Short mmCIF file of C-alpha atoms in Angstrom, two decimals:
data_model
loop_
_atom_site.label_atom_id
_atom_site.label_comp_id
_atom_site.label_asym_id
_atom_site.label_seq_id
_atom_site.Cartn_x
_atom_site.Cartn_y
_atom_site.Cartn_z
CA UNK A 14 0.00 0.00 0.00
CA UNK A 15 1.30 3.42 -0.89
CA UNK A 16 0.98 6.28 1.52
CA UNK A 17 0.97 9.86 0.31
CA UNK A 18 1.69 12.70 2.67
CA UNK A 19 2.59 16.34 2.45
CA UNK A 20 6.11 17.13 3.61
CA UNK A 21 7.05 20.67 4.63
CA UNK A 22 9.48 22.17 2.14
CA UNK A 23 11.86 23.11 4.94
CA UNK A 24 12.41 19.46 5.81
CA UNK A 25 13.85 18.42 2.42
CA UNK A 26 16.96 20.09 1.03
CA UNK A 27 16.03 19.94 -2.61
CA UNK A 28 17.43 22.97 -4.39
CA UNK A 29 17.47 26.62 -3.36
CA UNK A 30 14.16 28.38 -3.77
CA UNK A 31 10.51 27.59 -3.25
CA UNK A 32 9.72 23.92 -2.84
CA UNK A 33 6.40 22.20 -2.31
CA UNK A 34 7.16 18.59 -1.38
CA UNK A 35 4.24 16.14 -1.59
CA UNK A 36 4.41 12.48 -0.85
CA UNK A 37 1.25 11.46 -2.50
CA UNK A 38 14.29 -31.19 16.73
CA UNK A 39 17.60 -32.68 16.70
CA UNK A 40 20.60 -30.76 17.94
CA UNK A 41 21.83 -30.51 14.37
CA UNK A 42 18.49 -29.13 13.22
CA UNK A 43 18.43 -26.70 16.12
CA UNK A 44 21.89 -25.38 15.27
CA UNK A 45 20.88 -24.98 11.65
CA UNK A 46 17.89 -22.88 12.67
CA UNK A 47 20.10 -20.70 14.82
CA UNK A 48 22.46 -20.13 11.91
CA UNK A 49 19.58 -19.23 9.64
CA UNK A 50 18.24 -16.77 12.17
CA UNK A 51 21.56 -15.02 12.53
CA UNK A 52 22.02 -14.82 8.77
CA UNK A 53 25.33 -16.70 8.86
CA UNK A 54 26.31 -20.12 7.60
CA UNK A 55 29.27 -21.78 9.35
CA UNK A 56 31.59 -21.37 6.34
CA UNK A 57 31.48 -17.57 6.29
CA UNK A 58 33.89 -16.88 9.15
CA UNK A 59 33.20 -13.19 9.75
CA UNK A 60 35.94 -11.23 11.48
CA UNK A 61 35.51 -7.83 13.15
CA UNK A 62 36.92 -4.80 11.35
CA UNK A 63 35.57 -2.14 13.68
CA UNK A 64 32.70 -2.06 16.14
CA UNK A 65 29.61 -2.83 14.06
CA UNK A 66 31.52 -3.98 10.97
CA UNK A 67 32.39 -7.61 10.17
CA UNK A 68 34.19 -8.87 7.06
CA UNK A 69 34.36 -12.34 5.55
CA UNK A 70 36.11 -13.76 2.50
CA UNK A 71 34.58 -16.89 0.96
CA UNK A 72 35.57 -19.08 -1.97
CA UNK A 73 32.67 -21.21 -3.10
CA UNK A 74 31.74 -23.27 -6.13
CA UNK A 75 28.71 -22.34 -8.21
CA UNK A 76 27.73 -24.53 -11.17
CA UNK A 77 31.14 -26.18 -11.16
CA UNK A 78 33.24 -23.00 -11.06
CA UNK A 79 34.89 -21.20 -8.12
CA UNK A 80 33.80 -17.71 -7.07
CA UNK A 81 35.64 -15.42 -4.64
CA UNK A 82 33.16 -13.52 -2.51
CA UNK A 83 33.64 -10.74 0.03
CA UNK A 84 30.96 -9.97 2.61
CA UNK A 85 30.46 -7.05 4.96
CA UNK A 86 27.92 -7.44 7.75
CA UNK A 87 26.87 -4.21 9.43
CA UNK A 88 25.14 -3.38 12.69
CA UNK A 89 23.28 -0.21 11.73
CA UNK A 90 22.97 0.83 15.36
CA UNK A 91 26.76 1.12 15.53
CA UNK A 92 27.60 2.41 12.07
CA UNK A 93 25.95 4.65 9.52
CA UNK A 94 25.52 4.09 5.81
CA UNK A 95 25.74 6.90 3.27
CA UNK A 96 25.68 7.37 -0.46
CA UNK A 97 28.58 9.46 -1.70
CA UNK A 98 29.14 10.84 -5.19
CA UNK A 99 32.28 10.98 -7.29
CA UNK A 100 33.92 14.35 -6.67
CA UNK A 101 30.75 15.32 -4.75
CA UNK A 102 29.17 16.34 -8.06
CA UNK A 103 26.15 15.10 -10.02
CA UNK A 104 28.29 13.90 -12.94
CA UNK A 105 31.84 12.55 -13.19
CA UNK A 106 33.60 9.43 -11.91
CA UNK A 107 36.11 8.51 -9.19
CA UNK A 108 37.36 5.21 -7.78
CA UNK A 109 35.54 3.62 -4.87
CA UNK A 110 38.69 3.67 -2.75
CA UNK A 111 39.25 7.38 -3.43
CA UNK A 112 35.69 8.36 -2.50
CA UNK A 113 35.85 6.18 0.61
CA UNK A 114 39.17 7.64 1.70
CA UNK A 115 38.01 11.23 1.18
CA UNK A 116 35.05 10.59 3.46
CA UNK A 117 36.93 8.71 6.17
CA UNK A 118 35.05 5.46 5.53
CA UNK A 119 35.91 2.23 7.31
CA UNK A 120 34.38 0.29 4.41
CA UNK A 121 32.69 0.92 1.07
CA UNK A 122 31.36 -0.73 -2.07
CA UNK A 123 30.50 0.65 -5.49
CA UNK A 124 26.81 1.40 -5.86
CA UNK A 125 24.59 2.60 -8.72
CA UNK A 126 24.71 2.19 -12.48
CA UNK A 127 25.92 5.13 -14.52
CA UNK A 128 26.69 6.47 -17.97
CA UNK A 129 30.06 5.12 -19.09
CA UNK A 130 31.39 6.87 -22.20
CA UNK A 131 33.73 9.67 -23.23
CA UNK A 132 31.11 12.46 -23.23
CA UNK A 133 30.97 15.40 -20.80
CA UNK A 134 28.12 13.48 -19.10
CA UNK A 135 30.32 10.58 -18.00
CA UNK A 136 29.12 9.32 -14.62
CA UNK A 137 25.51 10.46 -15.00
CA UNK A 138 23.59 8.19 -12.55
CA UNK A 139 20.96 5.84 -13.95
CA UNK A 140 17.87 6.14 -11.78
CA UNK A 141 16.94 8.05 -8.66
CA UNK A 142 19.88 9.42 -6.72
CA UNK A 143 19.46 11.51 -3.59
CA UNK A 144 22.03 12.55 -1.01
CA UNK A 145 20.98 14.26 2.22
CA UNK A 146 17.59 14.99 0.67
CA UNK A 147 19.25 16.67 -2.31
CA UNK A 148 17.76 15.24 -5.52
CA UNK A 149 20.48 14.75 -8.14
CA UNK A 150 18.94 12.34 -10.66
CA UNK A 151 15.40 11.28 -11.54
CA UNK A 152 13.89 7.79 -11.26
CA UNK A 153 13.74 5.54 -14.32
CA UNK A 154 12.06 2.29 -15.44
CA UNK A 155 10.49 1.49 -12.06
CA UNK A 156 13.87 0.24 -10.83
CA UNK A 157 14.61 -0.98 -7.35
CA UNK A 158 16.07 1.48 -4.84
CA UNK A 159 18.03 1.43 -1.62
CA UNK A 160 16.58 4.14 0.61
CA UNK A 161 18.68 5.12 3.63
CA UNK A 162 17.64 7.15 6.65
CA UNK A 163 20.47 8.00 9.06
CA UNK A 164 18.69 8.74 12.30
CA UNK A 165 20.47 9.83 15.50
CA UNK A 166 20.62 6.36 17.05
CA UNK A 167 20.40 4.00 14.08
CA UNK A 168 20.26 3.81 10.31
CA UNK A 169 17.09 2.47 8.70
CA UNK A 170 17.19 0.98 5.22
CA UNK A 171 14.42 0.16 2.80
CA UNK A 172 14.79 -1.87 -0.41
CA UNK A 173 11.75 -0.90 -2.43
CA UNK A 174 10.39 1.13 -5.30
CA UNK A 175 9.32 4.62 -4.39
CA UNK A 176 7.31 6.54 -6.96
CA UNK A 177 8.52 10.06 -7.58
CA UNK A 178 7.67 12.77 -10.08
CA UNK A 179 8.63 16.43 -10.36
CA UNK A 180 7.00 19.50 -11.87
CA UNK A 181 7.59 23.26 -11.98
CA UNK A 182 4.98 25.92 -11.33
CA UNK A 183 5.57 29.28 -12.97
CA UNK A 184 2.85 31.73 -12.09
CA UNK A 185 -0.37 29.78 -12.53
CA UNK A 186 1.01 27.19 -14.98
CA UNK A 187 2.57 23.83 -14.11
CA UNK A 188 4.99 21.83 -16.26
CA UNK A 189 6.33 18.31 -15.79
CA UNK A 190 10.10 18.09 -15.27
CA UNK A 191 11.82 15.53 -17.50
CA UNK A 192 14.99 15.12 -15.48
CA UNK A 193 17.76 16.48 -13.27
CA UNK A 194 21.41 17.19 -14.00
CA UNK A 195 21.80 15.26 -17.25
CA UNK A 196 22.05 15.75 -20.98
CA UNK A 197 19.04 17.61 -22.34
CA UNK A 198 17.24 15.92 -25.24
CA UNK A 199 14.41 16.95 -27.57
CA UNK A 200 11.15 18.13 -26.00
CA UNK A 201 12.44 18.03 -22.44
CA UNK A 202 12.51 20.29 -19.40
CA UNK A 203 15.68 19.68 -17.38
CA UNK A 204 16.73 21.19 -14.05
CA UNK A 205 20.43 21.93 -13.51
CA UNK A 206 21.53 22.49 -9.93
CA UNK A 207 24.94 23.67 -8.67
CA UNK A 208 25.91 20.01 -8.13
CA UNK A 209 25.94 19.55 -11.91
CA UNK A 210 28.84 21.94 -12.44
CA UNK A 211 29.45 25.53 -13.43
CA UNK A 212 27.29 25.55 -16.59
CA UNK A 213 24.47 23.52 -18.16
CA UNK A 214 26.53 22.19 -21.14
CA UNK A 215 23.51 22.72 -23.38
CA UNK A 216 23.37 23.91 -27.02
CA UNK A 217 21.48 26.94 -28.32
CA UNK A 218 18.26 25.12 -29.28
CA UNK A 219 16.29 25.89 -26.14
CA UNK A 220 15.25 28.43 -23.57
CA UNK A 221 17.11 28.71 -20.27
CA UNK A 222 15.55 30.29 -17.21
CA UNK A 223 17.88 31.14 -14.35
CA UNK A 224 16.22 30.90 -10.93
CA UNK A 225 17.78 32.63 -7.91
CA UNK A 226 16.25 32.27 -4.46
CA UNK A 227 12.99 31.02 -5.96
CA UNK A 228 12.50 33.86 -8.43
CA UNK A 229 13.30 34.20 -12.13
CA UNK A 230 16.55 36.10 -12.59
CA UNK A 231 16.85 35.89 -16.38
CA UNK A 232 15.25 34.28 -19.45
CA UNK A 233 17.43 33.47 -22.48
CA UNK A 234 15.88 32.27 -25.76
CA UNK A 235 18.21 30.44 -28.16
CA UNK A 236 21.13 30.59 -25.76
CA UNK A 237 22.69 27.53 -24.11
CA UNK A 238 25.40 26.65 -21.61
CA UNK A 239 24.06 29.03 -18.97
CA UNK A 240 25.96 29.65 -15.76
CA UNK A 241 24.29 27.81 -12.83
CA UNK A 242 23.91 30.15 -9.82
CA UNK A 243 25.21 28.88 -6.47
CA UNK A 244 21.97 29.97 -4.76
CA UNK A 245 19.60 28.67 -7.41
CA UNK A 246 19.28 26.53 -10.52
CA UNK A 247 18.56 26.65 -14.26
CA UNK A 248 15.45 25.43 -16.09
CA UNK A 249 16.31 24.38 -19.64
CA UNK A 250 13.55 23.52 -22.14
CA UNK A 251 13.52 22.38 -25.77
CA UNK A 252 10.92 21.73 -28.47
CA UNK A 253 7.28 22.09 -27.53
CA UNK A 254 8.19 22.74 -23.91
CA UNK A 255 10.36 25.65 -25.00
CA UNK A 256 7.34 27.18 -26.74
CA UNK A 257 5.19 26.66 -23.66
CA UNK A 258 7.55 27.66 -20.88
CA UNK A 259 9.57 30.44 -22.50
CA UNK A 260 6.82 32.97 -23.25
CA UNK A 261 5.29 32.56 -19.76
CA UNK A 262 8.52 33.19 -17.87
CA UNK A 263 8.85 36.73 -16.57
CA UNK A 264 11.75 38.22 -14.64
CA UNK A 265 11.24 38.21 -10.85
CA UNK A 266 8.26 35.86 -11.15
CA UNK A 267 8.09 33.14 -8.45
CA UNK A 268 8.93 29.56 -9.45
CA UNK A 269 8.03 26.54 -7.30
CA UNK A 270 9.39 23.00 -7.63
CA UNK A 271 6.76 20.38 -6.77
CA UNK A 272 7.96 16.87 -5.91
CA UNK A 273 5.39 14.10 -5.54
CA UNK A 274 7.07 11.22 -3.71
CA UNK A 275 5.06 8.22 -2.52
CA UNK A 276 7.02 6.62 0.30
CA UNK A 277 6.00 5.21 3.71
CA UNK A 278 5.53 7.95 6.28
CA UNK A 279 6.90 5.71 9.03
CA UNK A 280 10.27 5.61 7.30
CA UNK A 281 10.76 9.36 7.25
CA UNK A 282 11.77 9.99 10.84
CA UNK A 283 14.68 12.22 9.79
CA UNK A 284 13.75 12.83 6.20
CA UNK A 285 16.25 15.62 5.60
CA UNK A 286 18.96 12.91 5.95
CA UNK A 287 17.60 10.64 3.23
CA UNK A 288 19.97 9.00 0.75
CA UNK A 289 18.69 6.98 -2.23
CA UNK A 290 20.56 4.97 -4.86
CA UNK A 291 19.09 2.87 -7.67
CA UNK A 292 20.06 -0.65 -8.76
CA UNK A 293 18.64 -3.28 -11.11
CA UNK A 294 17.00 -5.68 -10.50
CA UNK A 295 15.38 -6.65 -7.22
CA UNK A 296 16.58 -10.11 -6.11
CA UNK A 297 14.64 -11.00 -2.94
CA UNK A 298 11.43 -9.63 -1.49
CA UNK A 299 9.90 -10.63 1.86
CA UNK A 300 12.20 -13.64 2.21
CA UNK A 301 11.53 -15.07 -1.26
CA UNK A 302 13.51 -14.90 -4.48
CA UNK A 303 11.83 -12.40 -6.79
CA UNK A 304 14.06 -11.25 -9.66
CA UNK A 305 12.10 -8.50 -11.38
CA UNK A 306 14.27 -7.96 -14.47
CA UNK A 307 11.37 -7.63 -16.90
CA UNK A 308 9.58 -5.03 -14.81
CA UNK A 309 12.79 -3.04 -14.53
CA UNK A 310 13.46 -3.22 -18.27
CA UNK A 311 16.77 -5.04 -18.26
CA UNK A 312 17.35 -8.25 -20.26
CA UNK A 313 17.47 -11.99 -19.64
CA UNK A 314 21.13 -12.25 -20.62
CA UNK A 315 22.05 -9.77 -17.88
CA UNK A 316 20.38 -12.11 -15.37
CA UNK A 317 21.70 -15.42 -16.68
CA UNK A 318 25.31 -14.52 -17.61
CA UNK A 319 28.07 -14.81 -15.02
CA UNK A 320 29.60 -11.45 -14.15
CA UNK A 321 31.34 -9.79 -11.22
CA UNK A 322 28.49 -8.66 -8.97
CA UNK A 323 27.79 -6.17 -6.20
CA UNK A 324 24.67 -6.52 -4.07
CA UNK A 325 23.10 -5.49 -0.76
CA UNK A 326 20.57 -7.20 1.51
CA UNK A 327 18.62 -6.76 4.70
CA UNK A 328 19.06 -9.76 7.01
CA UNK A 329 16.54 -11.44 9.27
CA UNK A 330 18.47 -10.43 12.37
CA UNK A 331 18.22 -6.75 11.46
CA UNK A 332 21.75 -6.40 10.16
CA UNK A 333 22.72 -5.21 6.70
CA UNK A 334 24.85 -7.14 4.22
CA UNK A 335 27.07 -5.85 1.42
CA UNK A 336 28.52 -8.34 -1.08
CA UNK A 337 30.99 -8.39 -3.94
CA UNK A 338 31.66 -11.45 -6.11
CA UNK A 339 34.70 -11.39 -8.40
CA UNK A 340 34.47 -12.68 -11.95
CA UNK A 341 35.90 -12.88 -15.47
CA UNK A 342 38.97 -14.89 -14.41
CA UNK A 343 40.02 -18.54 -14.05
CA UNK A 344 40.11 -18.20 -10.27
CA UNK A 345 36.70 -16.55 -9.93
CA UNK A 346 33.99 -16.99 -12.55
CA UNK A 347 31.39 -14.53 -11.30
CA UNK A 348 27.71 -15.15 -10.64
CA UNK A 349 24.46 -15.07 -12.52
CA UNK A 350 21.64 -13.38 -10.64
CA UNK A 351 19.78 -16.61 -9.90
CA UNK A 352 22.80 -18.00 -8.03
CA UNK A 353 23.39 -14.65 -6.36
CA UNK A 354 19.80 -14.46 -5.08
CA UNK A 355 19.90 -18.06 -3.82
CA UNK A 356 23.16 -17.41 -1.97
CA UNK A 357 21.83 -14.24 -0.35
CA UNK A 358 18.73 -16.12 0.74
CA UNK A 359 20.98 -18.76 2.32
CA UNK A 360 22.75 -16.00 4.24
CA UNK A 361 19.47 -14.86 5.75
CA UNK A 362 18.35 -12.11 3.40
CA UNK A 363 14.77 -10.89 3.61
CA UNK A 364 15.13 -8.24 0.90
CA UNK A 365 17.97 -7.81 -1.58
CA UNK A 366 18.92 -5.93 -4.73
CA UNK A 367 21.63 -5.99 -7.35
CA UNK A 368 23.92 -2.98 -7.83
CA UNK A 369 26.34 -2.12 -10.62
CA UNK A 370 28.77 -4.98 -11.30
CA UNK A 371 31.25 -6.00 -13.95
CA UNK A 372 34.41 -3.90 -13.86
CA UNK A 373 32.79 -1.60 -11.30
CA UNK A 374 32.59 -4.28 -8.59
CA UNK A 375 34.83 -3.10 -5.74
CA UNK A 376 34.99 -3.54 -1.97
CA UNK A 377 37.12 -1.29 0.22
CA UNK A 378 37.81 -2.36 3.81
CA UNK A 379 40.12 -0.86 6.42
CA UNK A 380 42.14 1.26 4.00
CA UNK A 381 42.47 -1.07 1.00
CA UNK A 382 40.59 -2.76 -1.83
CA UNK A 383 40.06 -6.37 -0.73
CA UNK A 384 38.54 -7.91 -3.86
CA UNK A 385 40.02 -8.17 -7.38
CA UNK A 386 38.30 -5.78 -9.82
CA UNK A 387 38.05 -7.35 -13.27
CA UNK A 388 39.25 -4.48 -15.47
CA UNK A 389 42.75 -5.01 -16.84
CA UNK A 390 43.67 -1.51 -15.67
CA UNK A 391 42.55 -2.25 -12.10
CA UNK A 392 39.96 -0.40 -10.05
CA UNK A 393 37.40 1.34 -12.22
CA UNK A 394 36.20 4.86 -11.64
CA UNK A 395 32.50 4.83 -10.75
CA UNK A 396 29.65 7.23 -10.22
CA UNK A 397 28.71 6.70 -6.58
CA UNK A 398 29.44 4.42 -3.63
CA UNK A 399 28.01 3.22 -0.32
CA UNK A 400 30.31 4.21 2.53
CA UNK A 401 30.30 2.88 6.10
CA UNK A 402 31.45 5.06 9.00
CA UNK A 403 31.22 4.81 12.79
CA UNK A 404 28.01 6.27 14.16
CA UNK A 405 28.42 9.77 15.50
CA UNK A 406 31.10 10.72 13.00
CA UNK A 407 29.85 13.61 10.88
CA UNK A 408 31.29 12.63 7.52
CA UNK A 409 29.66 15.60 5.81
CA UNK A 410 32.28 17.83 7.44
CA UNK A 411 35.00 15.96 5.54
CA UNK A 412 33.98 17.49 2.24
#
């Protein structure tokens, strides 16, 4: 059931300006049960890294081939979990170990999928990305999300699909927003925030409206690559939307961003601290394997082919699991998603999702990369990561 509530604008750090945020019997058997309940099979051999962080390295055979797996088991009452971006910007890439080190992390793994090419938009996240309530990228294809709420005494995590849409109100007219901080395409309305960079990187085929402190500062027809104000953002429209939005925009007119986000009210205890990262696909739901690749618009080959993998899971005992499985080598063949889901279920997962894998798969623990990334050049630069730090440490001050 979806719950929709109205959230005060002051409680979500979206972008500067006006925001209206809406959230429309034998001993052997007995021991086996105990292991299942604690989310740990005897072969895992977890060792403490820091208080609340345990690490295990496992080599196991799947379908006749060995796979090297690294596991991190977290007590979210003792550590916090955060999403961090490459270079703390909406686009660009950086290695997992570099991001983790910059933020003083005890452990980290790579996280979301991203645009991987040679364009200026390298590192553009695929799917919803939010850090500290700051929306950086829009949702796509109904893909599974990891939603993180770092409360004062514990971190809550939710593996689910939250429905989110955005629109802009200029005067009495409302327009649907196509996306955030990415390449603008035909007939789109894109918002560029200061996290994107200094300018919008757009061509001259649109209209760009500069918003400062919630009011229109300037309107430029047929001019691109506008400077993004530090205390505002830029609306950039093309095609039919240019014809609609441009003529109605007047200098000093008030502009309001409306975000409709359907997410459980009970989860939002400290909603201004929300982090969200998107994966694909869901692997386990409510203690049962449920690989939703068709719903999330990926393909069967992605599910059935062995690759290096990164995944996360909630465990029955309330702890949180992060996993990397190496692949593409003679010593470690990688996993298909059916084997990955079955293994996570064996470890005690109640809900689980797949994150970016392949050459991106990286685990950083106690100052070093512990797995073997598959790229010939070594650790790949990625878009964003999940970092683990001791509770009470304000990692935001490390920026």
